[in-house]
Coordinates of C-alpha atoms and ligand atoms in Angstrom, one line a residue:
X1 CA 15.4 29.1 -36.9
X2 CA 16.6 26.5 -39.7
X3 CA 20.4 26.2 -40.5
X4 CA 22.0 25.9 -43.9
X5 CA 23.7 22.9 -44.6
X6 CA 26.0 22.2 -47.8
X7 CA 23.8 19.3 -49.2
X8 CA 26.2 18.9 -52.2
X9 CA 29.4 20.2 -53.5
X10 CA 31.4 20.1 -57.1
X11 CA 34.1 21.6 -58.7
X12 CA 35.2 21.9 -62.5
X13 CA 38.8 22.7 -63.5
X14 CA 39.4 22.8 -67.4
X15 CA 41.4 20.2 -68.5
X16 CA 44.5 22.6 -69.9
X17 CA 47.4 23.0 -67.9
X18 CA 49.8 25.4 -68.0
X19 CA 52.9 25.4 -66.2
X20 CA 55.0 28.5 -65.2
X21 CA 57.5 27.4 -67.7
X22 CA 54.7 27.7 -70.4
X23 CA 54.6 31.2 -69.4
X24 CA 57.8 31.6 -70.0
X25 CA 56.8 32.3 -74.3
X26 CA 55.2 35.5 -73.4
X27 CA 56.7 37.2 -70.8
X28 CA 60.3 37.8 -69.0
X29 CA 59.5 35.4 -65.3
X30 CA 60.7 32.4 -64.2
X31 CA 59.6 29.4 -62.3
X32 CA 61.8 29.9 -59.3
X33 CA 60.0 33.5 -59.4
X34 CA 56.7 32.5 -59.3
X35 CA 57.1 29.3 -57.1
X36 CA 59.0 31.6 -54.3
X37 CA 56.9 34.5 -54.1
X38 CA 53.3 33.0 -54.9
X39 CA 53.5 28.9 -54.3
X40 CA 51.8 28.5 -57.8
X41 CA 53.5 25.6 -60.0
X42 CA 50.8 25.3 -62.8
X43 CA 46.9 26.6 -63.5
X44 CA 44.4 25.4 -66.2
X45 CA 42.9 27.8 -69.2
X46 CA 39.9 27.0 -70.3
X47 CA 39.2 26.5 -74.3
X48 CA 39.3 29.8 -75.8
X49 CA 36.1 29.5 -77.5
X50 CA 34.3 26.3 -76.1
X51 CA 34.6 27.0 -72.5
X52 CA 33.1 30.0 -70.6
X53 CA 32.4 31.4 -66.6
X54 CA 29.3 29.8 -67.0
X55 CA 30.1 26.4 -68.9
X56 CA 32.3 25.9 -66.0
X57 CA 30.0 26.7 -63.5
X58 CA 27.5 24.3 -65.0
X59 CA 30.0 21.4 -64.7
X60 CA 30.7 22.4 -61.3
X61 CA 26.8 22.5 -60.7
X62 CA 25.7 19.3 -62.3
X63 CA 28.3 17.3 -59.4
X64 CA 26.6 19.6 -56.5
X65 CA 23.2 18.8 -57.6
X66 CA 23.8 15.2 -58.1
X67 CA 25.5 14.9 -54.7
X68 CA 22.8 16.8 -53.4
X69 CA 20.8 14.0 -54.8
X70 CA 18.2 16.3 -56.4
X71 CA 17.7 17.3 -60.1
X72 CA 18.6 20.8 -61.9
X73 CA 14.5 21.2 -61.7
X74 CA 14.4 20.8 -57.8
X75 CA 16.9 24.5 -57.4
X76 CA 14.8 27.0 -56.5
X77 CA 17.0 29.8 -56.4
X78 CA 20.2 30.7 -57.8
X79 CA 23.7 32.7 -56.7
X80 CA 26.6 33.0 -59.6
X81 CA 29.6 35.0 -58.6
X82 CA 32.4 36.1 -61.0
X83 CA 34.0 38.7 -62.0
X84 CA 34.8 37.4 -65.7
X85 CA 31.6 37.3 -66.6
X86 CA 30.4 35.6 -70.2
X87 CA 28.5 38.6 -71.4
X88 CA 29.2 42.7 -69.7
X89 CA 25.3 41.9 -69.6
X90 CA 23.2 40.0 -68.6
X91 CA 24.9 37.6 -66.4
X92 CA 26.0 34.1 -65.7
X93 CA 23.0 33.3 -63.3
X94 CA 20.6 33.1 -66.9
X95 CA 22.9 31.8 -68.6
X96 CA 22.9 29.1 -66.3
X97 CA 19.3 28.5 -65.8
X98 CA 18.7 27.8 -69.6
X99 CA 21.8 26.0 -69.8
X100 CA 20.6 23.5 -67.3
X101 CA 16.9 23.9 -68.1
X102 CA 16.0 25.2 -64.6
X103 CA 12.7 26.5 -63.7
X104 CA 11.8 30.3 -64.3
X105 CA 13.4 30.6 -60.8
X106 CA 15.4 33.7 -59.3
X107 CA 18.9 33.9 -60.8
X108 CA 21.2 36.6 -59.1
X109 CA 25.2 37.7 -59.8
X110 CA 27.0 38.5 -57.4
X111 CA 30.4 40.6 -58.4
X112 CA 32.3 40.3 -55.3
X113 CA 36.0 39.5 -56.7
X114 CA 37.8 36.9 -54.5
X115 CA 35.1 37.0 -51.7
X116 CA 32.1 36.6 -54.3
X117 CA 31.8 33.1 -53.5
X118 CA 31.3 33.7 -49.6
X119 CA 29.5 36.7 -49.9
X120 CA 27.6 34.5 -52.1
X121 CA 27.1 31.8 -49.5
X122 CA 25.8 34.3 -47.0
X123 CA 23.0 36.2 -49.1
X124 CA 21.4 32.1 -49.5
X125 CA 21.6 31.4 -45.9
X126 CA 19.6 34.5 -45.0
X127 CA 17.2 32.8 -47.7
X128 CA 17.8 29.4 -46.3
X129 CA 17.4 30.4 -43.0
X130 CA 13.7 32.8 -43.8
X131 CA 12.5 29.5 -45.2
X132 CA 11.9 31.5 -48.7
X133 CA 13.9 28.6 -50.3
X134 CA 15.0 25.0 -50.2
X135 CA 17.7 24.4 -52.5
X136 CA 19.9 27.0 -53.5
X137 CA 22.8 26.9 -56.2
X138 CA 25.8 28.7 -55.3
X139 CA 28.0 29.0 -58.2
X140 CA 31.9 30.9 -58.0
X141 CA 33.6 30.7 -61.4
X142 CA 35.8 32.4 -63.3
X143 CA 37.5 32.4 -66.9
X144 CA 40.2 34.8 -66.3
X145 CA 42.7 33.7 -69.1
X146 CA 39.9 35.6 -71.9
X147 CA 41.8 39.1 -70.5
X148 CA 44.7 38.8 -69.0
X149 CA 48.2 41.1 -70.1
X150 CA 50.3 38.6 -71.1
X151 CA 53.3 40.9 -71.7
X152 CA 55.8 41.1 -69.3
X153 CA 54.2 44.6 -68.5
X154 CA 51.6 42.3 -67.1
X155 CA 53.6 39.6 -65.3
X156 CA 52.4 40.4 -61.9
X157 CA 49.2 39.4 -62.6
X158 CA 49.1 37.2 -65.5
X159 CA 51.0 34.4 -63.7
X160 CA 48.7 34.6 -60.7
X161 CA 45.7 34.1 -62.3
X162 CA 43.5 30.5 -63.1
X163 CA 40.4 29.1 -64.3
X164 CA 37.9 26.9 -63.2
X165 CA 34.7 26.9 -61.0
X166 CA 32.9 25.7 -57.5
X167 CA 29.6 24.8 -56.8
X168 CA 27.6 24.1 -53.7
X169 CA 23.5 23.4 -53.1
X170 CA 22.6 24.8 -49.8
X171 CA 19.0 23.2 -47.8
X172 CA 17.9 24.1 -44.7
X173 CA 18.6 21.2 -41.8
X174 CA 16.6 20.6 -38.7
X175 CA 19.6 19.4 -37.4
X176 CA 20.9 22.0 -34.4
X177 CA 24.2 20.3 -34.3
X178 CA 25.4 21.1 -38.3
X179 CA 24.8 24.2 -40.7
X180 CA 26.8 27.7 -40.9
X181 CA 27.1 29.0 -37.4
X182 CA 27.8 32.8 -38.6
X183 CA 28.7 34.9 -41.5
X184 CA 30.9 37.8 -41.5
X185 CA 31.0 40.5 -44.1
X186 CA 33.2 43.3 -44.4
X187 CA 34.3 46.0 -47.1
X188 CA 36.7 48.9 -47.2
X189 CA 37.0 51.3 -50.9
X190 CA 39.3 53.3 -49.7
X191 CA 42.0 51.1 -51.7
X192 CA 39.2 50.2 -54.6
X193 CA 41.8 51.0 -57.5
X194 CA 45.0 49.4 -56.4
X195 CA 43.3 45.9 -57.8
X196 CA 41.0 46.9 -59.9
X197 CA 39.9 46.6 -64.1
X198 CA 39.1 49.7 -65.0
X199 CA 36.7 49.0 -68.4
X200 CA 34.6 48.8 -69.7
X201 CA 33.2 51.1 -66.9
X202 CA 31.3 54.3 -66.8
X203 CA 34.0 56.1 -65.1
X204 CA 35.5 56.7 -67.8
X205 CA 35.8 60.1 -69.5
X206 CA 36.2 58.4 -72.8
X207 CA 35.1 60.3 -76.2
X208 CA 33.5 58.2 -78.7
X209 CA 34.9 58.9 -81.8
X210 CA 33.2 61.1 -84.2
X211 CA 31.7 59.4 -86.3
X212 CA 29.5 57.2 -83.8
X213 CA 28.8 60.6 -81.4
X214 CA 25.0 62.0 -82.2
X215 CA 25.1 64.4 -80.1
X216 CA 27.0 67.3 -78.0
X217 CA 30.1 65.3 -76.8
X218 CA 30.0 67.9 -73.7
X219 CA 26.6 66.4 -72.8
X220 CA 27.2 62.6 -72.4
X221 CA 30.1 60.5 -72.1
X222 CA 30.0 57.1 -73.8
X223 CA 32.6 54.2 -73.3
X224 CA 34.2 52.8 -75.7
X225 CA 37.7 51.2 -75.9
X226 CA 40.6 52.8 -78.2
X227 CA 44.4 51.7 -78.7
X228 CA 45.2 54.2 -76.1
X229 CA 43.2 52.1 -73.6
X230 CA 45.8 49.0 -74.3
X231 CA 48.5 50.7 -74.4
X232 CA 48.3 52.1 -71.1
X233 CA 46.9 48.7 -69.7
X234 CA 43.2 50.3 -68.7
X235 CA 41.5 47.2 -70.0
X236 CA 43.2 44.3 -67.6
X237 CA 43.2 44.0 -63.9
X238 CA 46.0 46.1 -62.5
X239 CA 47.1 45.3 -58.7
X240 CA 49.6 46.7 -56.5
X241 CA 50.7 43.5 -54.8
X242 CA 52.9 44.2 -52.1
X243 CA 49.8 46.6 -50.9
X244 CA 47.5 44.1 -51.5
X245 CA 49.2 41.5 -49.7
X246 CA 50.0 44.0 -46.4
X247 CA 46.3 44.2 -46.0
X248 CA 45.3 40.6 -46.5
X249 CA 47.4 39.2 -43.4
X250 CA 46.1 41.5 -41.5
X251 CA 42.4 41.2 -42.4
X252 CA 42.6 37.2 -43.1
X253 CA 43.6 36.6 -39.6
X254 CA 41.0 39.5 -38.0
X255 CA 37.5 38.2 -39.9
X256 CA 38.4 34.6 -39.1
X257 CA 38.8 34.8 -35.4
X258 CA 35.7 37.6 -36.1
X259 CA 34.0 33.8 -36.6
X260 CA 35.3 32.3 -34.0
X261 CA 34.4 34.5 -31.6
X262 CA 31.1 35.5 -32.6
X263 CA 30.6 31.6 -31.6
X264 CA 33.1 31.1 -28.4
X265 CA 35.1 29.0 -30.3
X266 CA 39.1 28.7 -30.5
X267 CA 41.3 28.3 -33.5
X268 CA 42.1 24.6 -31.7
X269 CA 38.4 24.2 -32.6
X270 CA 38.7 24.1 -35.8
X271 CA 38.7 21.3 -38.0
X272 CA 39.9 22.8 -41.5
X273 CA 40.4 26.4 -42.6
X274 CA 39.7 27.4 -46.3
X275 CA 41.3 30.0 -47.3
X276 CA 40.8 32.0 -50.4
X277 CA 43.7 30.9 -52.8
X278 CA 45.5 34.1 -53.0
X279 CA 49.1 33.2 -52.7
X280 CA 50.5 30.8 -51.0
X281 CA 52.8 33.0 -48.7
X282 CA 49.5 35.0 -47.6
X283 CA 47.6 31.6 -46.6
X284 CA 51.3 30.4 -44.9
X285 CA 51.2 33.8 -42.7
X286 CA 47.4 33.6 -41.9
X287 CA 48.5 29.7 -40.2
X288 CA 51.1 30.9 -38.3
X289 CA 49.4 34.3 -37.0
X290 CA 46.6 32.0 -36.0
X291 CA 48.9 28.8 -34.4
X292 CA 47.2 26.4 -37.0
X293 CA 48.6 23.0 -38.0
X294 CA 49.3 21.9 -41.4
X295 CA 46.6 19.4 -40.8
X296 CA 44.2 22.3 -40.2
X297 CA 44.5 24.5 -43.5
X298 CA 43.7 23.2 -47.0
X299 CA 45.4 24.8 -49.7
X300 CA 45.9 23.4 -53.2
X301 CA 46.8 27.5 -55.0
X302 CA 50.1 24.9 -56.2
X303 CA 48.0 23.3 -59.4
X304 CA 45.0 25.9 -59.4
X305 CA 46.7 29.3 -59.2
X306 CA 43.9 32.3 -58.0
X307 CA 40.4 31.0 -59.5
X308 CA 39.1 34.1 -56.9
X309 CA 35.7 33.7 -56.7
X310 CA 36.2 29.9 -57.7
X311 CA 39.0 29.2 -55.0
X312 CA 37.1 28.7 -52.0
X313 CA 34.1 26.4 -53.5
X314 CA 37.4 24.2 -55.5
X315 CA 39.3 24.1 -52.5
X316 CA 36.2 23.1 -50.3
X317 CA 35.2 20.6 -53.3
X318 CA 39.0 19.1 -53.3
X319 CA 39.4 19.0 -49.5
X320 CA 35.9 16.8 -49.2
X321 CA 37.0 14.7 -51.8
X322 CA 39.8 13.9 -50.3
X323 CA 38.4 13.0 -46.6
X324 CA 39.4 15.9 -45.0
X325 CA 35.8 17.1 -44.2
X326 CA 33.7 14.9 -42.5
X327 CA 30.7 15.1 -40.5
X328 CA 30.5 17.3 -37.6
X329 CA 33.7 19.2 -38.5
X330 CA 34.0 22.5 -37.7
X331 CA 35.1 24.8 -40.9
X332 CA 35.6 28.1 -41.6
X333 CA 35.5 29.3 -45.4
X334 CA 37.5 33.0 -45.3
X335 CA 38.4 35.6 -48.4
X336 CA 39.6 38.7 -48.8
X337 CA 40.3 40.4 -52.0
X338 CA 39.7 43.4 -54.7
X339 CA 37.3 46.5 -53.2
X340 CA 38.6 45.9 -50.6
X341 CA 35.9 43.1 -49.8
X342 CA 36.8 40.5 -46.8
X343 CA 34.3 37.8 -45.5
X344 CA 34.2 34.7 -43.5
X345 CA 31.5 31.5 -43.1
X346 CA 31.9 29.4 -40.2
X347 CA 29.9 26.0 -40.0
X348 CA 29.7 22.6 -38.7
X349 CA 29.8 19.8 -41.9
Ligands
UT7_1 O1 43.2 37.4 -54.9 C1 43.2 38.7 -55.0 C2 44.0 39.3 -54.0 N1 45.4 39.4 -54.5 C3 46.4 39.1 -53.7 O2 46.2 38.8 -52.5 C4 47.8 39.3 -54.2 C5 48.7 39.9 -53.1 N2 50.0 40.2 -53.6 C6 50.9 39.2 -53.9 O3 50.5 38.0 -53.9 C7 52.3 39.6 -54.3 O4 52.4 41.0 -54.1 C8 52.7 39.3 -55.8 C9 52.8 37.8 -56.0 C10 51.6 39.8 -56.7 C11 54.0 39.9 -56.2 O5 55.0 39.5 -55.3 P1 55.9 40.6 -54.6 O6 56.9 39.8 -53.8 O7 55.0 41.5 -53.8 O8 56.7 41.3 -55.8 P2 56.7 42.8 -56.2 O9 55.4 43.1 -56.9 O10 57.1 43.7 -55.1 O11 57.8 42.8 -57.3 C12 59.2 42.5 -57.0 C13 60.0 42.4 -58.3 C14 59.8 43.6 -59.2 O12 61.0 43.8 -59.8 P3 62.0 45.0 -59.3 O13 61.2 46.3 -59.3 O14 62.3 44.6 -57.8 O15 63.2 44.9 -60.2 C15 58.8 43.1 -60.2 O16 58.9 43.8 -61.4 O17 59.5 41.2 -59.0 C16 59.2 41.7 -60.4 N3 58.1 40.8 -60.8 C17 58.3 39.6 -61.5 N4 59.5 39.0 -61.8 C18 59.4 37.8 -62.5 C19 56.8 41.0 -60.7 N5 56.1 39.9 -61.3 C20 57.1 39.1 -61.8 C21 57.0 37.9 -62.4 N6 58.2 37.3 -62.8 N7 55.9 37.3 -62.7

C-alpha cells in the first residue's frame, strides 16, 4: 500500500502582535502571570474585518502548494479544520475552494478543536493511501480573537488564545522508507463541557422572543442569543484549566508512545516531537515524562499563543523552516484538546 508524504508545508501568522502587556487594557493579569503559568509572551490577531479562518488558511495554502510545486488546480481534495469558523454555515473548506479557484473538488470541515489538524491529517492518509486521491490540502486555522471575553471574567482564556493558520499538501510516495507510519485517534465526552462554547448550539433551551415565535413555543425550541446569554458568558469558550491540563499529561505522553509502539520504535528514535501548543508547562511535562531532549521537541506557544487546530501545522511549518526536519527524520505530530479529543501522527520526513 502507498504512503503519505508531506509534499509541501506553509504557515500564515497575521502580522498584529500583541503582547501580554497589551492585554493588560482589558483585563486584571499580568505578564509575570501569564509567562509562568502558560510560556506565552505575545500572539498575533488578525484584522478585524479583513482577515478571516479562511483568508488565513489560504495564505498558509498558497506556500504548501507552491512548495509542493503544484498549482491550486492540481488539489484534488480538500480538509479545513477550525473551530472559529467564517460562517456557523457553510464552512471554511468552500470558502476556500472559490477563494483559490480550485476545481469543483471535495471540500470537507473538520471541527476537531486542538486535534482538528491531526485528525485532519489522518482522514487524507486513509484517502492517500486508497489511491482515491493525489494531492490533498490540509488546512488548520483559526481566528479566535472575533469571540473571545476579554473581561477579566474571561482572563483564563483570553490570554491563551492566538491566530493564525497551517497548511500541508499530502501525495502518496512509492518510497517505503518515508510517509506516516501510523495514526492514532482517540476521544473521551465524558468531560465535553469543561472546554466547551456553548452557542450558538441546539442544546439550548432558548425561547425566541415573542415577536419572532410562529408557533407553540412548547413545540420547538429555536436559538437565539439574548443579554442573558453574555452576561452569564454562554457565548465564549469556557475551560476549567487545571482539569484540562491534569488530563493532557497524562494522555499527551500515552497516545505518543501509543505511536511508537504501534511501530517498535523508542522515544530515542525520534527525531522531533510536535506537540499541540497548549501551554508551555504541559509540552515541558510531556518531555520529561518521556526522557526527550530539548533538541527533540519543537515548541514556539512563546510568540504564537494556542492557534489549536493551527498549532501543530505552524509549529511543523516553523520547525522545517528552520532545519530541524530533514529527510528521513522520524516525527511524531500529537494533540489533545476540547471533547475530549487526543490524536497522534507518526512519520518519517
Ligand atoms: O488547547 C486546548 C487545551 N487547553 C489546555 O490544555 C489548557 C490547560 N490548562 C492550562 O493551561 C492552565 O490551567 C491555565 C493556563 C488555563 C490556567 O493556569 P492554572 O495554573 O491552572 O491557573 P488556575 O486556573 O488554577 O487559576 C489560578 C489563579 C486563580 O486565582 P485564585 O482563585 O487563585 O485567586 C485565577 O483566577 O489565577 C487566576 N487567573 C489569572 N490571574 C491573572 C486565571 N487567569 C489569570 C490571568 N491573569 N490571565
Amino acid at each position: 500500500m502507498k504512503r503519505s508524504i508531506i509534499a509541501g508545508i506553509g504557515k500564515y501568522v497575521p502580522s498584529n502582535v500583541v503582547t501580554n502587556k497589551d492585554l493588560l487594557k482589558y483585563m486584571d493579569t499580568s505578564d509575570e502571570w501569564i509567562q509562568e503559568r502558560t510560556g506565552i509572551k505575545e500572539r498575533r490577531y488578525a484584522h478585524r474585518t479583513e482577515e478571516t479562518t479562511t483568508t488565513m488558511g489560504v495564505e498558509a495554502a498558497k506556500i504548501a502548494i507552491e512548495r509542493a510545486g503544484i498549482t491550486p488546480q492540481d488539489i484534488d481534495f480538500i480538509i479545513f479544520a477550525t473551530l472559529s469558523p467564517d460562517y456557523y454555515f457553510p464552512g471554511c473548506g468552500v470558502l476556500l475552494q472559490r477563494a483559490m479557484k480550485m476545481k469543483e473538488i471535495g471540500a470537507l470541515d473538520v471541527r476537531n478543536q486542538c486535534s482538528g489538524f491531526v485528525y485532519a491529517l489522518t482522514v487524507a492518509d486513509q484517502f492517500i493511501k486508497t489511491g482515491m486521491y493525489k494531492n490533498i490540502l490540509v488546512v488548520g486555522a483559526e481566528k479566535h480573537s472575533f469571540g473571545l471575553d476579554f473581561s477579566t471574567r474571561g482572563r483564563n482564556v483570553s490570554v491563551i488564545f492566538g491566530d493564525g493558520a497551517g497548511a500541508v499538501v499530502l501525495q502518496p510516495t512509492e518510497d517505503a522508507n518515508r510517509g506516516i507510519l501510523s495514526n492514532h485517534l482517540h476521544s473521551d465526552g465524558e468531560s465535553a463541557e469543561i472546554l466547551a462554547m456553548f452557542n450558538p448550539g441546539t442544546h439550548a433551551n432558548h425561547w425566541m422572543p415573542e415577536q419572532y415565535a410562529s408557533f407553540d413555543k412548547a413545540e420547538i425550541g429555536q436559538m437565539f442569543f439574548s443579554h442573558a446569554m453574555i452576561d452569564e458568558a454562554q457565548v465564549f469558550p469556557n475551560m476549567d484549566g487545571p482539569a484540562v491540563f491534569k488530563k493532557a499529561v497524562v494522555k499527551f505522553p500515552e497516545v505518543i508512545m501509543e505511536a511508537l509502539t504501534a511501530n517498535n520504535l523508542q522515544t530515542t528514535d525520534l527525531n522531533l516531537l510536535i506537540p499541540h501548543q497548549a501551554n508551555l508547562r504541559i509540552a515541558q511535562f510531556v518531555q520529561q515524562k518521556l526522557k526527550l531532549t530539548d533538541d527533540q521537541v519543537y515548541n514556539n506557544i512563546q510568540q504564537y499563543g494556542n492557534t489549536t487546530a493551527a498549532s501543530v501545522p505552524i509549529a511543523l511549518c516553523e520547525a522545517w523552516e528552520k532545519g530541524k526536519i530533514k529527510e528521513g527524520d522520524l516525527v511524531c505530530l500529537a494533540a489533545f484538546g476540547s471533547g475530549f479529543t487526543w490524536a497522534s501522527s507518526l512519520m518519517r520526513w
